[in-house]
Amino acid sequence: MVYKKVPGGRAPIRMWAEPDEVEPQAMQQLRNVANLPWTHGVAVMPDVHYGMGATVGSVIAMRDAVSPAAVGVDIGCGMSAVRTSLKVDDLPDNLPYLRSRLEQAVPVGFHAHKRPVEPGRLHGFPAAQWDSFWKGFDALAPAVRGRRQRAEVQMGTLGGGNHFLEVCSDDEGAVWVVLHSGSRNIGKELAEHHIEQARKLPHNQDLPDRDLAVFVAGTVKMEAYRRDLFWAQDYARHNRAIMMALVCGVLRKHFAGVTFDRPISCHHNYVAEETYDGMDLLVTRKGAIRAGSGELGIIPGSMATGTYIVKGLGNAKAFNSASHGAGRKMSRNKAKRTFTLGDLEAQTSGVECRKDAGVLDEIPGAYKDLESVMAAQTDLVEVVARLRQIICVKG
């Protein structure tokens, strides 16, 4: 689709969604961001919806400033996917057993590993610089210094909410592993700490929304945030890589000779330094992936509506970005009030997954239509593969 220009912002707002389908609160958030003096432009993805301070599904380019709320509290949250040499016919009839083995290998929900995973023992995991990564923990904000042990045992764990681990098939019958997770509790605590620090700064006292507080370049507070932010982004990347290695280990035990392609990985809650219109900018993607020309990305729907592997088209008007998924169309509480367990059973028919009250808020009906989201961004990405869930693990 051709993007829409949204009025009411000092900086341009370009939207790959129908404005009348976006909640009024989310539209106001977009205008609030666009009117900040540091904002160069805002690109709005087709899965946009209301969030804290800044909408989920927005890309914000700023000059010499960054808003922690425009990154999100799950710093580095993102996706990983790998195609295997297996075909659907190779999978066992006993899918519940395979799901249980995956859940044993990768802790879900509030569970963690009993002891830190040793990456040197994982097949294919790039363990180089592991010690230097953890040395970086000692330089993080004092507010989280006592969280190292917890961060170590949560490394390589899925979490709950909309995080998932899936076994899927593409249209040619090839089996894929797909997972979605982020920086776990340590990323959340770092984000909340810095959001609170930003709120106290003098230049943020007259903002239309206190959650839009920013750090500005050349300050001690900005450098502290960048240090912690980039460490948390690395934590999230390592977390997904370890989980993928653990899952591939399960498959190696059950399928002799299985091989794996090079993994695809992408953040969708993060900050990057990029150049647009001849200016060096800090680009925050909150619920959006980078989609530079030829870059591979992952756009999931919900727990039974599939996932797209895509290739970016490098659309600079969208700051080389695309949506991060289908996006919620109703809150978790509303989903629980609206749907029944019978609805969940029907909407996840054919997928080996939990079908109990604990995941009712993740029912496919609580999410926007994935096909409509993809149709709205044909100038941002092209489809490489369409995946369908066979097994879905949720916390």
XYZ file of C-alpha atoms in Angstrom:
395
model
C 0.000 0.000 0.000
C 1.005 3.627 -0.323
C 1.711 5.084 3.088
C -0.591 7.696 4.558
C 0.639 11.037 5.872
C -0.785 11.711 9.311
C -1.300 15.394 10.162
C -0.664 16.953 13.533
C 3.049 16.339 13.962
C 5.989 18.712 13.693
C 8.005 15.851 12.184
C 6.458 13.717 9.416
C 4.347 10.697 10.375
C 4.142 8.086 7.612
C 1.661 5.292 8.261
C 1.373 1.863 6.626
C -2.058 1.322 8.173
C -5.516 2.818 7.804
C -5.729 5.729 10.286
C -9.395 5.053 11.069
C -8.439 1.525 12.220
C -5.925 2.779 14.806
C -7.089 3.474 18.380
C -7.447 7.210 19.152
C -5.023 6.812 22.081
C -2.400 5.357 19.742
C -2.898 8.173 17.235
C -2.338 10.697 20.008
C 0.841 8.880 21.041
C 2.153 9.138 17.479
C 1.481 12.875 17.396
C 3.083 13.320 20.809
C 6.269 11.656 19.559
C 6.275 13.586 16.283
C 6.058 16.892 18.152
C 9.135 16.278 20.302
C 11.925 18.689 19.292
C 14.390 15.843 18.695
C 12.179 13.766 16.372
C 13.180 13.608 12.706
C 10.338 11.339 11.617
C 7.990 8.517 12.571
C 7.143 5.436 10.490
C 4.038 3.552 11.583
C 3.742 -0.155 10.866
C 0.491 -1.963 9.948
C 0.421 -3.775 13.313
C 0.465 -0.511 15.287
C -1.341 -0.375 18.635
C -1.294 1.506 21.915
C 1.715 1.065 24.201
C 3.474 2.761 27.085
C 4.589 6.213 25.978
C 5.121 5.169 22.368
C 2.969 2.842 20.314
C 3.945 -0.734 19.595
C 4.574 -0.922 15.860
C 6.369 2.393 15.403
C 9.819 3.416 14.208
C 11.107 6.708 15.600
C 14.181 8.472 14.255
C 15.644 11.110 16.584
C 18.547 13.532 16.379
C 20.881 13.366 19.378
C 18.240 11.836 21.652
C 16.506 8.572 22.490
C 13.376 7.753 24.471
C 13.623 4.490 26.474
C 9.840 4.020 26.219
C 10.203 4.055 22.418
C 12.332 0.925 22.746
C 10.055 -0.931 25.148
C 10.706 -2.690 28.433
C 11.704 -6.018 26.836
C 14.937 -4.675 25.373
C 16.140 -6.696 22.399
C 13.003 -8.795 22.138
C 12.964 -10.465 18.760
C 12.808 -13.587 16.635
C 15.038 -16.409 15.439
C 14.275 -19.053 12.825
C 16.171 -21.898 11.201
C 15.227 -24.306 8.435
C 16.100 -27.951 9.056
C 16.731 -30.810 6.665
C 13.654 -32.584 8.062
C 10.396 -32.942 6.189
C 6.967 -33.004 7.805
C 6.700 -36.740 7.147
C 9.822 -37.254 9.289
C 8.070 -36.005 12.415
C 6.659 -38.568 14.839
C 2.966 -39.251 15.251
C 3.418 -38.571 18.972
C 3.724 -34.765 18.797
C 2.878 -34.254 22.509
C 6.004 -36.248 23.368
C 8.188 -34.056 21.147
C 6.628 -30.919 22.652
C 7.396 -32.193 26.154
C 11.027 -32.781 25.184
C 11.307 -29.234 23.898
C 9.767 -27.884 27.103
C 12.267 -29.881 29.144
C 15.185 -28.440 27.168
C 13.986 -24.818 27.227
C 12.418 -23.549 30.481
C 9.205 -21.592 29.920
C 7.132 -19.130 31.942
C 8.750 -18.298 35.290
C 11.038 -21.333 35.154
C 14.803 -21.052 34.683
C 17.763 -23.386 34.289
C 19.005 -24.976 37.523
C 22.494 -23.729 36.680
C 23.856 -21.437 33.950
C 24.076 -22.988 30.499
C 27.685 -23.527 29.398
C 27.730 -22.355 25.769
C 30.983 -24.209 25.078
C 29.016 -27.462 25.356
C 26.387 -26.401 22.823
C 26.762 -27.586 19.254
C 27.120 -24.645 16.906
C 26.840 -21.893 19.526
C 29.465 -19.133 19.004
C 30.937 -19.109 22.522
C 33.783 -16.714 21.701
C 33.729 -13.508 23.778
C 31.331 -15.097 26.268
C 33.485 -14.105 29.239
C 33.815 -10.522 28.015
C 30.041 -10.294 27.599
C 29.473 -11.239 31.231
C 32.247 -8.891 32.391
C 30.041 -6.142 31.000
C 27.486 -6.937 33.679
C 29.713 -5.328 36.294
C 29.405 -1.967 34.513
C 25.587 -1.960 34.438
C 23.435 0.359 36.538
C 23.901 -0.277 40.272
C 20.144 -0.915 40.512
C 20.604 -4.345 38.888
C 23.971 -5.404 40.293
C 22.338 -7.993 42.544
C 20.590 -9.677 39.604
C 23.527 -11.458 37.994
C 22.744 -14.946 39.275
C 19.156 -14.667 38.088
C 20.275 -13.308 34.710
C 22.670 -16.236 34.305
C 20.062 -18.949 34.916
C 17.457 -17.150 32.774
C 19.849 -17.079 29.825
C 18.428 -19.624 27.395
C 14.836 -19.446 28.668
C 11.646 -18.509 26.876
C 9.541 -16.551 29.364
C 5.786 -16.150 29.088
C 3.229 -13.845 27.499
C 3.548 -13.732 23.743
C 6.940 -15.469 23.720
C 6.907 -18.825 21.969
C 8.890 -21.711 20.540
C 7.495 -23.455 17.480
C 8.106 -26.284 15.067
C 6.660 -25.246 11.712
C 6.533 -26.347 8.087
C 6.827 -24.279 4.938
C 4.882 -24.738 1.710
C 7.490 -27.258 0.460
C 7.117 -29.399 3.574
C 10.447 -28.422 5.139
C 10.495 -28.258 8.943
C 11.563 -25.022 10.640
C 12.238 -24.027 14.233
C 10.981 -20.547 15.168
C 11.242 -18.763 18.507
C 10.380 -15.406 20.034
C 11.921 -14.023 23.218
C 13.998 -11.156 24.595
C 16.231 -10.032 27.443
C 14.124 -11.602 30.211
C 13.937 -9.944 33.626
C 17.313 -8.197 33.448
C 16.258 -6.262 30.333
C 12.957 -5.296 31.943
C 14.659 -4.017 35.091
C 17.211 -2.019 33.118
C 14.464 -0.467 30.988
C 12.324 0.486 33.973
C 15.341 1.952 35.786
C 16.295 4.193 32.877
C 12.725 5.265 32.123
C 12.473 6.453 35.723
C 15.835 8.223 35.461
C 14.751 10.011 32.283
C 11.490 11.206 33.841
C 13.465 13.205 36.436
C 15.527 15.229 33.945
C 14.680 18.968 33.667
C 14.164 18.935 29.892
C 11.432 16.291 30.265
C 9.164 18.136 32.693
C 6.814 19.685 30.126
C 6.244 16.676 27.881
C 2.683 15.721 26.850
C 3.368 12.235 28.223
C 5.924 11.688 30.976
C 6.632 8.228 29.572
C 8.179 9.887 26.499
C 11.097 11.210 28.544
C 14.354 11.228 26.578
C 18.066 11.169 27.151
C 20.076 13.629 25.069
C 23.477 13.111 23.472
C 26.608 14.200 25.267
C 25.272 13.561 28.759
C 26.290 11.061 31.413
C 22.720 9.733 31.614
C 22.645 9.063 27.867
C 25.947 7.200 27.952
C 24.764 5.101 30.898
C 21.562 4.195 29.058
C 23.379 3.310 25.828
C 25.811 1.088 27.740
C 23.014 -0.828 29.468
C 20.791 -0.865 26.382
C 23.386 -2.408 24.087
C 24.354 -4.972 26.730
C 20.685 -5.990 27.109
C 20.325 -6.238 23.332
C 23.292 -8.612 23.305
C 21.726 -10.585 26.163
C 18.552 -11.037 24.128
C 20.511 -12.138 21.065
C 22.507 -14.663 23.103
C 19.323 -15.856 24.823
C 17.710 -16.753 21.515
C 20.895 -18.331 20.174
C 21.218 -20.593 23.222
C 17.566 -21.625 23.020
C 17.984 -22.418 19.339
C 21.055 -24.518 20.112
C 19.139 -26.388 22.835
C 16.217 -27.080 20.491
C 18.507 -28.243 17.713
C 20.146 -30.546 20.260
C 16.768 -32.149 20.965
C 16.188 -32.675 17.254
C 19.661 -34.208 16.801
C 18.852 -36.776 19.486
C 15.599 -37.784 17.814
C 16.473 -37.487 14.117
C 19.793 -38.975 13.034
C 21.649 -36.899 10.464
C 19.461 -33.800 10.719
C 21.183 -30.606 9.573
C 20.345 -26.938 9.964
C 20.645 -23.903 7.731
C 22.169 -20.683 9.004
C 19.749 -19.112 11.526
C 17.841 -15.929 10.785
C 17.656 -13.519 13.721
C 16.192 -10.064 14.210
C 15.451 -7.746 17.115
C 12.156 -5.877 17.173
C 12.575 -3.766 20.350
C 15.867 -1.969 19.994
C 17.956 1.074 19.036
C 20.299 1.392 16.065
C 22.547 4.172 14.766
C 21.542 4.807 11.149
C 21.793 7.575 8.559
C 18.831 9.105 6.726
C 18.514 12.351 4.790
C 22.228 12.900 5.309
C 21.881 12.861 9.102
C 23.137 10.435 11.712
C 20.081 9.403 13.722
C 19.164 7.138 16.607
C 16.396 4.866 15.317
C 14.185 3.054 17.809
C 12.100 0.156 16.600
C 9.395 -0.828 19.078
C 7.488 -3.712 17.587
C 9.236 -3.375 14.220
C 12.097 -5.134 12.445
C 14.818 -3.734 10.257
C 14.055 -4.421 6.588
C 17.037 -3.065 4.698
C 17.442 -4.157 1.092
C 17.973 -7.918 0.986
C 17.944 -8.354 4.777
C 16.031 -11.375 6.055
C 13.408 -10.946 8.756
C 10.662 -12.832 10.572
C 7.038 -11.692 10.931
C 4.835 -14.007 13.042
C 1.088 -14.016 13.480
C -0.338 -15.771 16.526
C -0.113 -19.300 17.919
C -1.996 -20.863 14.998
C -1.923 -18.390 12.108
C 1.603 -18.894 10.797
C 4.780 -16.899 10.296
C 6.377 -15.210 7.305
C 10.067 -15.248 6.462
C 10.650 -12.030 4.535
C 13.324 -10.099 2.689
C 13.551 -6.333 3.164
C 13.073 -3.940 0.267
C 15.021 -1.080 1.846
C 12.262 1.545 1.928
C 13.901 4.657 3.384
C 10.514 6.334 3.934
C 9.894 3.622 6.547
C 13.451 3.955 7.853
C 14.165 0.499 6.349
C 11.614 -1.167 8.616
C 8.626 -3.516 8.608
C 6.118 -4.841 11.114
C 7.166 -7.290 13.823
C 4.022 -9.409 13.660
C 0.267 -9.278 13.498
C -0.057 -7.107 16.618
C -2.768 -7.312 19.249
C -6.234 -5.970 18.503
C -7.529 -6.415 22.049
C -6.034 -6.392 25.528
C -5.288 -9.569 27.433
C -8.138 -8.917 29.864
C -10.591 -8.307 27.038
C -9.466 -11.503 25.326
C -10.166 -13.465 28.502
C -13.619 -11.901 28.742
C -14.398 -12.405 25.067
C -13.264 -15.958 24.347
C -13.795 -19.376 25.899
C -11.615 -22.443 26.094
C -13.808 -23.893 23.381
C -12.835 -20.962 21.167
C -9.173 -21.589 21.928
C -9.545 -25.271 21.048
C -11.220 -24.405 17.748
C -8.812 -21.632 16.772
C -5.728 -23.787 17.457
C -7.122 -26.911 15.822
C -4.364 -28.979 14.241
C -1.585 -27.410 16.327
C 0.021 -29.318 19.197
C -0.031 -26.688 21.955
C -1.485 -25.725 25.309
C -5.245 -25.210 25.169
C -5.888 -24.163 28.771
C -6.894 -20.975 30.569
C -3.261 -19.991 31.063
C -2.890 -19.114 27.378
C -6.419 -17.905 26.634
C -5.157 -14.309 26.362
C -2.901 -15.482 23.502
C -5.791 -16.858 21.445
C -5.444 -16.042 17.720
C -8.668 -14.020 17.817
C -6.944 -11.448 20.073
C -4.559 -10.553 17.244
C -4.920 -8.651 14.001
C -5.251 -10.599 10.762
C -1.743 -11.508 9.606
C -2.679 -11.543 5.926
C -3.999 -7.983 6.129
C -0.832 -6.864 7.908
C 1.311 -8.404 5.171
C -0.814 -6.898 2.411
C -0.267 -3.431 3.888
C 3.535 -3.627 3.604
C 4.256 -4.985 0.140
C 6.543 -1.987 -0.444
C 8.532 -2.826 2.710
C 9.194 -6.577 2.369
C 8.802 -9.480 -0.014
C 7.822 -12.952 1.155
C 10.495 -15.657 1.127
C 8.543 -18.424 2.880
C 5.212 -18.979 4.620
C 5.341 -21.179 7.731
C 2.512 -23.055 9.475
C 2.671 -24.198 13.091
C 2.880 -27.883 13.913
C 3.954 -27.515 17.564
C 3.688 -24.329 19.615
C 5.272 -24.003 23.069
C 4.150 -21.122 25.283
C 5.017 -20.239 28.867
